[in-house]
CSV table of C-alpha atoms and ligand atoms in Angstrom, one decimal:
chain,number,residue,atom,x,y,z
A,739,MET,CA,-4.4,37.3,13.0
A,740,THR,CA,-6.9,35.0,15.3
A,741,ALA,CA,-5.8,32.0,17.2
A,742,ARG,CA,-7.3,29.7,14.8
A,743,LEU,CA,-5.5,31.3,11.7
A,744,LEU,CA,-2.3,31.3,13.6
A,745,ASN,CA,-2.8,27.2,14.3
A,746,THR,CA,-3.9,26.9,10.7
A,747,SER,CA,-0.9,28.7,9.4
A,748,LEU,CA,1.5,26.7,12.0
A,749,ALA,CA,0.0,23.6,10.9
A,750,LEU,CA,0.1,24.2,7.5
A,751,LEU,CA,4.0,25.1,7.8
A,752,CYS,CA,4.7,22.0,9.8
A,753,LEU,CA,2.9,20.1,7.3
A,754,GLY,CA,5.0,22.0,4.3
A,755,LEU,CA,8.2,21.6,6.6
A,756,PHE,CA,7.5,17.7,6.6
A,757,GLU,CA,7.0,17.3,3.2
A,758,VAL,CA,10.0,18.7,2.5
A,759,LEU,CA,12.0,16.6,5.0
A,760,LYS,CA,10.2,13.4,3.1
A,761,ALA,CA,10.9,15.0,-0.6
A,762,ALA,CA,14.8,15.0,1.0
A,763,LYS,CA,15.2,11.1,1.9
A,764,ILE,CA,16.4,9.8,-1.2
A,765,SER,CA,15.9,5.8,-0.2
A,766,CYS,CA,14.9,2.6,-1.4
A,767,ARG,CA,11.3,2.7,-2.4
A,768,ASN,CA,8.6,0.0,-2.3
A,769,GLU,CA,5.8,-0.4,-4.7
A,770,GLU,CA,3.8,1.9,-2.7
A,771,GLY,CA,6.8,4.4,-2.9
A,772,GLU,CA,7.3,3.8,0.6
A,773,ALA,CA,10.8,4.6,1.9
A,774,VAL,CA,12.2,1.0,3.2
A,775,ASP,CA,15.9,0.5,4.8
A,776,TRP,CA,16.5,-2.3,1.7
A,777,PHE,CA,14.8,-4.5,-0.7
A,778,THR,CA,16.0,-7.1,-3.0
A,779,PHE,CA,14.2,-9.1,-5.6
A,780,TYR,CA,14.3,-11.9,-8.2
A,781,LYS,CA,13.1,-11.3,-11.2
A,782,LEU,CA,11.4,-14.8,-12.5
A,783,PRO,CA,12.5,-15.9,-16.3
A,784,ARG,CA,10.4,-16.3,-18.9
A,785,GLN,CA,8.1,-19.5,-19.0
A,786,VAL,CA,6.8,-20.5,-22.4
A,787,LYS,CA,3.8,-22.8,-22.9
A,788,ARG,CA,2.7,-22.3,-19.2
A,789,GLN,CA,-0.8,-23.8,-18.3
A,790,ASP,CA,-1.6,-21.3,-15.6
A,791,LYS,CA,-2.2,-17.9,-17.6
A,792,ASP,CA,-1.4,-15.7,-15.5
A,793,SER,CA,2.0,-16.4,-14.3
A,794,GLY,CA,5.5,-16.5,-15.7
A,795,GLU,CA,4.3,-15.3,-19.5
A,796,THR,CA,6.0,-11.9,-19.9
A,797,GLY,CA,9.3,-12.7,-18.2
A,798,LEU,CA,8.4,-9.2,-16.4
A,799,GLU,CA,7.3,-10.8,-12.9
A,800,TYR,CA,9.2,-10.5,-10.1
A,801,LEU,CA,9.2,-11.7,-6.3
A,802,TYR,CA,9.8,-9.2,-3.7
A,803,LEU,CA,11.8,-8.8,0.3
A,804,ASP,CA,12.2,-5.5,2.0
A,805,SER,CA,12.9,-4.7,5.2
A,806,THR,CA,9.2,-4.7,6.1
A,807,THR,CA,7.8,-7.7,4.7
A,808,ARG,CA,8.1,-10.9,6.4
A,809,SER,CA,8.6,-13.5,3.6
A,810,TRP,CA,8.9,-13.2,-0.6
A,811,ARG,CA,5.6,-12.0,-2.4
A,812,ARG,CA,5.1,-12.0,-5.8
A,813,SER,CA,4.7,-8.3,-6.9
A,814,GLU,CA,1.6,-6.2,-8.4
A,815,GLN,CA,3.4,-4.8,-10.8
A,816,LEU,CA,5.5,-6.1,-13.5
A,817,MET,CA,9.2,-4.8,-14.1
A,818,ASN,CA,8.5,-2.6,-16.8
A,819,ALA,CA,6.1,-0.4,-14.8
A,820,THR,CA,6.9,2.8,-13.1
A,821,GLY,CA,5.1,1.3,-10.3
A,822,SER,CA,7.5,-1.5,-9.4
A,823,VAL,CA,10.1,-0.9,-7.3
A,824,LEU,CA,12.9,-0.3,-9.2
A,825,GLY,CA,10.7,2.6,-11.0
A,826,ARG,CA,9.6,3.7,-8.0
A,827,THR,CA,13.1,3.6,-6.5
A,828,LEU,CA,14.6,5.3,-9.9
A,829,HIS,CA,11.9,7.8,-10.0
A,830,GLN,CA,13.8,9.8,-7.5
A,831,LEU,CA,16.3,9.8,-9.6
A,832,TYR,CA,14.5,11.0,-12.9
A,833,LYS,CA,13.1,13.6,-10.8
A,834,ALA,CA,16.4,15.2,-8.9
A,835,HIS,CA,17.8,15.4,-13.2
A,836,THR,CA,14.6,17.0,-14.5
A,837,SER,CA,14.3,19.8,-11.3
A,838,LYS,CA,18.3,20.4,-12.2
A,839,SER,CA,19.0,19.6,-8.5
A,840,ASN,CA,22.6,20.7,-7.7
A,841,ASN,CA,22.6,18.8,-4.0
A,842,THR,CA,22.1,15.6,-5.5
A,843,ALA,CA,24.6,13.1,-7.2
A,844,TYR,CA,24.3,9.9,-9.1
A,845,LEU,CA,26.0,7.3,-11.3
A,846,MET,CA,24.9,4.9,-13.2
A,847,TYR,CA,27.6,2.1,-14.1
A,848,ASN,CA,27.0,-1.6,-16.2
A,849,ASP,CA,29.3,-3.5,-18.5
A,850,GLY,CA,26.7,-3.4,-20.5
A,851,VAL,CA,25.5,0.3,-21.5
A,852,PRO,CA,21.7,0.5,-22.5
A,853,LYS,CA,21.5,0.8,-26.2
A,854,SER,CA,24.6,-0.4,-27.0
A,855,MET,CA,25.6,-4.1,-28.7
A,856,ASN,CA,29.2,-4.5,-27.0
A,857,TYR,CA,29.7,-6.0,-23.9
A,858,GLY,CA,33.2,-4.2,-22.4
A,859,SER,CA,35.5,-6.5,-20.9
A,860,LYS,CA,37.7,-3.7,-20.0
A,861,TYR,CA,35.5,-2.9,-16.8
A,862,GLY,CA,34.2,-4.7,-13.8
A,863,HIS,CA,31.1,-7.1,-14.4
A,864,THR,CA,29.4,-5.0,-12.2
A,865,LYS,CA,25.9,-3.0,-12.6
A,866,GLY,CA,24.2,-0.9,-10.5
A,867,VAL,CA,23.0,3.1,-9.5
A,868,LEU,CA,24.1,5.3,-6.7
A,869,LEU,CA,21.8,8.9,-5.8
A,870,TRP,CA,22.1,10.5,-2.5
A,871,ASN,CA,22.3,14.0,-1.3
A,872,ARG,CA,23.8,15.3,2.3
A,873,VAL,CA,21.3,13.2,4.3
A,874,GLN,CA,20.9,9.9,2.5
A,875,GLY,CA,20.9,8.1,-0.4
A,876,PHE,CA,20.7,4.2,-2.2
A,877,TRP,CA,22.5,2.0,-3.5
A,878,LEU,CA,21.1,-0.6,-6.2
A,879,ILE,CA,23.1,-3.6,-7.4
A,880,HIS,CA,21.8,-5.5,-10.1
A,881,SER,CA,22.7,-8.0,-12.6
A,882,ILE,CA,20.1,-6.3,-15.8
A,883,PRO,CA,22.4,-6.0,-19.0
A,884,LEU,CA,21.4,-2.3,-20.4
A,885,PHE,CA,19.4,-0.9,-17.8
A,886,PRO,CA,18.4,1.6,-16.6
A,887,PRO,CA,17.9,4.2,-19.2
A,888,ILE,CA,19.6,7.3,-19.0
A,889,PRO,CA,17.6,10.1,-17.3
A,890,GLY,CA,17.0,12.2,-20.4
A,891,GLU,CA,15.1,8.9,-21.0
A,892,GLY,CA,13.1,8.2,-17.9
A,893,TYR,CA,12.0,4.7,-16.8
A,894,ASP,CA,12.0,1.6,-18.9
A,895,TYR,CA,13.0,-2.0,-18.8
A,896,PRO,CA,15.3,-3.3,-21.6
A,897,PRO,CA,13.3,-6.6,-23.7
A,898,THR,CA,16.6,-8.2,-23.3
A,899,GLY,CA,15.8,-8.6,-19.8
A,900,ARG,CA,13.1,-10.7,-20.0
A,901,ARG,CA,14.0,-14.2,-20.8
A,902,ASN,CA,16.4,-15.0,-17.9
A,903,GLY,CA,16.1,-14.2,-14.4
A,904,GLN,CA,17.4,-11.0,-13.0
A,905,SER,CA,18.2,-10.2,-9.5
A,906,GLY,CA,19.3,-7.5,-7.6
A,907,ILE,CA,19.6,-5.5,-3.6
A,908,CYS,CA,18.8,-2.1,-2.7
A,909,ILE,CA,20.4,-0.8,0.5
A,910,THR,CA,19.4,2.8,2.0
A,911,PHE,CA,22.7,4.6,3.4
A,912,LYS,CA,23.3,7.4,5.1
A,913,TYR,CA,25.7,10.6,4.0
A,914,ASN,CA,28.4,9.5,6.2
A,915,GLN,CA,28.5,5.9,4.5
A,916,TYR,CA,29.4,7.5,1.3
A,917,GLU,CA,32.9,7.8,1.7
A,918,ALA,CA,33.4,3.9,2.6
A,919,ILE,CA,31.3,3.3,-0.9
A,920,ASP,CA,33.5,6.0,-2.6
A,921,SER,CA,36.8,3.6,-2.0
A,922,GLN,CA,34.2,0.5,-2.5
A,923,LEU,CA,33.2,1.2,-6.1
A,924,LEU,CA,36.8,2.1,-6.9
A,925,VAL,CA,37.7,-1.7,-6.7
A,926,CYS,CA,34.4,-2.5,-8.4
A,927,ASN,CA,36.3,-0.9,-11.5
A,928,PRO,CA,32.5,0.2,-12.8
A,929,ASN,CA,31.4,1.2,-16.5
A,930,VAL,CA,30.0,4.5,-15.7
A,931,TYR,CA,27.9,5.8,-18.3
A,932,SER,CA,25.9,8.3,-17.1
A,933,CYS,CA,26.6,10.6,-14.2
A,934,ALA,CA,26.2,13.7,-12.4
A,935,ILE,CA,28.4,14.8,-9.0
A,936,PRO,CA,28.0,18.6,-8.3
A,937,ALA,CA,31.3,20.3,-7.5
A,938,THR,CA,30.3,20.4,-3.9
A,939,PHE,CA,30.8,16.7,-3.5
A,940,HIS,CA,34.1,16.1,-5.2
A,941,GLN,CA,36.8,16.7,-2.4
A,942,THR,CA,34.6,14.3,-0.1
A,943,PHE,CA,34.2,11.5,-3.0
A,944,ILE,CA,37.3,11.8,-4.7
A,945,HIS,CA,37.2,8.0,-6.6
A,946,MET,CA,33.6,8.5,-7.8
A,947,SER,CA,34.2,12.0,-9.3
A,948,GLN,CA,37.0,10.5,-11.1
A,949,LEU,CA,34.9,7.5,-12.2
A,950,CYS,CA,32.5,10.2,-13.5
A,951,SER,CA,35.0,13.1,-15.5
A,952,LYS,CA,36.7,9.2,-16.6
A,953,SER,CA,39.9,10.9,-15.3
A,954,SER,CA,40.9,8.1,-12.9
A,955,SER,CA,44.2,8.6,-11.9
A,956,SER,CA,43.9,6.1,-9.0
A,957,GLU,CA,45.6,3.1,-9.1
A,958,ILE,CA,43.1,0.3,-8.0
A,959,PRO,CA,43.6,-1.9,-5.1
A,960,GLY,CA,43.3,-5.6,-5.6
A,961,ARG,CA,41.1,-6.0,-2.5
A,962,TYR,CA,39.3,-3.2,-0.3
A,963,LEU,CA,37.7,-4.6,3.0
A,964,CYS,CA,35.6,-2.0,5.1
A,965,SER,CA,32.8,-1.9,7.5
A,966,LEU,CA,29.9,0.3,6.0
A,967,ASP,CA,27.9,0.5,10.0
A,968,GLY,CA,29.3,4.1,9.8
A,969,SER,CA,31.3,3.4,13.2
A,970,THR,CA,34.8,4.2,12.8
A,971,ALA,CA,35.4,2.0,10.1
A,972,GLU,CA,39.0,-0.1,9.9
A,973,ASP,CA,39.9,-0.1,6.5
A,974,THR,CA,41.8,-2.6,5.0
A,975,LEU,CA,44.0,-2.1,2.2
A,976,ALA,CA,45.8,-4.4,-0.3
A,977,SER,CA,46.9,-5.0,-3.6
B,1886,LIG,C1,5.2,-3.8,-19.9
B,1886,LIG,O1,4.8,-5.4,-20.6
B,1886,LIG,C2,3.6,-5.6,-20.7
B,1886,LIG,C3,4.2,-6.7,-21.5
B,1886,LIG,O2,4.2,-6.5,-22.7
B,1886,LIG,C4,2.8,-4.4,-22.1
B,1886,LIG,O3,1.3,-5.2,-21.8
B,1886,LIG,C5,3.0,-3.3,-20.8
B,1886,LIG,O4,2.5,-2.1,-21.6
B,1886,LIG,C6,4.2,-2.8,-20.8
B,1886,LIG,N1,3.7,-1.6,-19.7
B,1886,LIG,C7,4.6,-0.2,-20.1
B,1886,LIG,C8,4.8,0.8,-19.2
B,1886,LIG,O5,5.5,-0.3,-20.8
B,1887,LIG,C1,23.8,25.4,-6.7
B,1887,LIG,O1,24.4,26.0,-5.5
B,1887,LIG,C2,24.8,27.2,-5.6
B,1887,LIG,C3,25.4,27.3,-4.1
B,1887,LIG,O2,26.1,26.3,-3.4
B,1887,LIG,C4,24.0,28.3,-5.6
B,1887,LIG,O3,24.3,29.6,-5.8
B,1887,LIG,C5,23.5,27.8,-7.0
B,1887,LIG,O4,22.4,29.1,-7.7
B,1887,LIG,C6,22.8,26.8,-7.3
B,1887,LIG,N1,22.2,26.2,-8.8
B,1887,LIG,C7,21.1,26.0,-9.4
B,1887,LIG,C8,21.1,25.4,-10.5
B,1887,LIG,O5,20.2,25.5,-8.5
């Protein structure tokens, strides 16, 4: 092998490795698809009879702020587009599902389950999505009823989520922070409507595994405080 060929091969190998590492980094994503530490959004309510034609007509515009932008800005994309922040972020989940990845876990919960007319009062009034692997993941907490669609269906935004304002926050967490999230989520008593937690995670994430299999035998504490900074968390349990 010539030195040049070797160099090229090495460069390709490094590039390949880089791609693998980049791909493994599950994270909140901005509209450019870039990983961000966190973002928050405010979907504007639909406004009827506006003079200003290009704003507020569809009920799908949103304002957006992330860990790299200095101020709120108007989205380039509509909320129902796969290029929106939610579309970009959730794409990682839909992709992991189609590749049948068994090192990735996810949970979707919502007291208003997609395509259902019933609002369960048995569960917490809480909505969100968690996706993670052994490196890291994201936790999206939002207010949108009947959202997001289950993985088999792919990304979409429900018509019922247009009229009112909606908001949410996405936070990227390291793997070692998910144990605290496991206990924290239990207190929310979420209505999990779609999930997959591979067996290798079951021992570490007892509550989330039980929530997923709907076999929760754990008593739900009335209050649970913990620190998610990854250091030795002083967990407080009280009922
Ligand atoms: C999103 O909604 C707008 C306005 O109703 C529509 O024109 C557009 O085709 C939709 N986009 C997708 C991807 O569904
Ligand atoms: C899942 O992981 C196990 C090893 O932990 C491996 O043997 C198995 O082939 C994997 N399954 C798939 C579908 O990739």
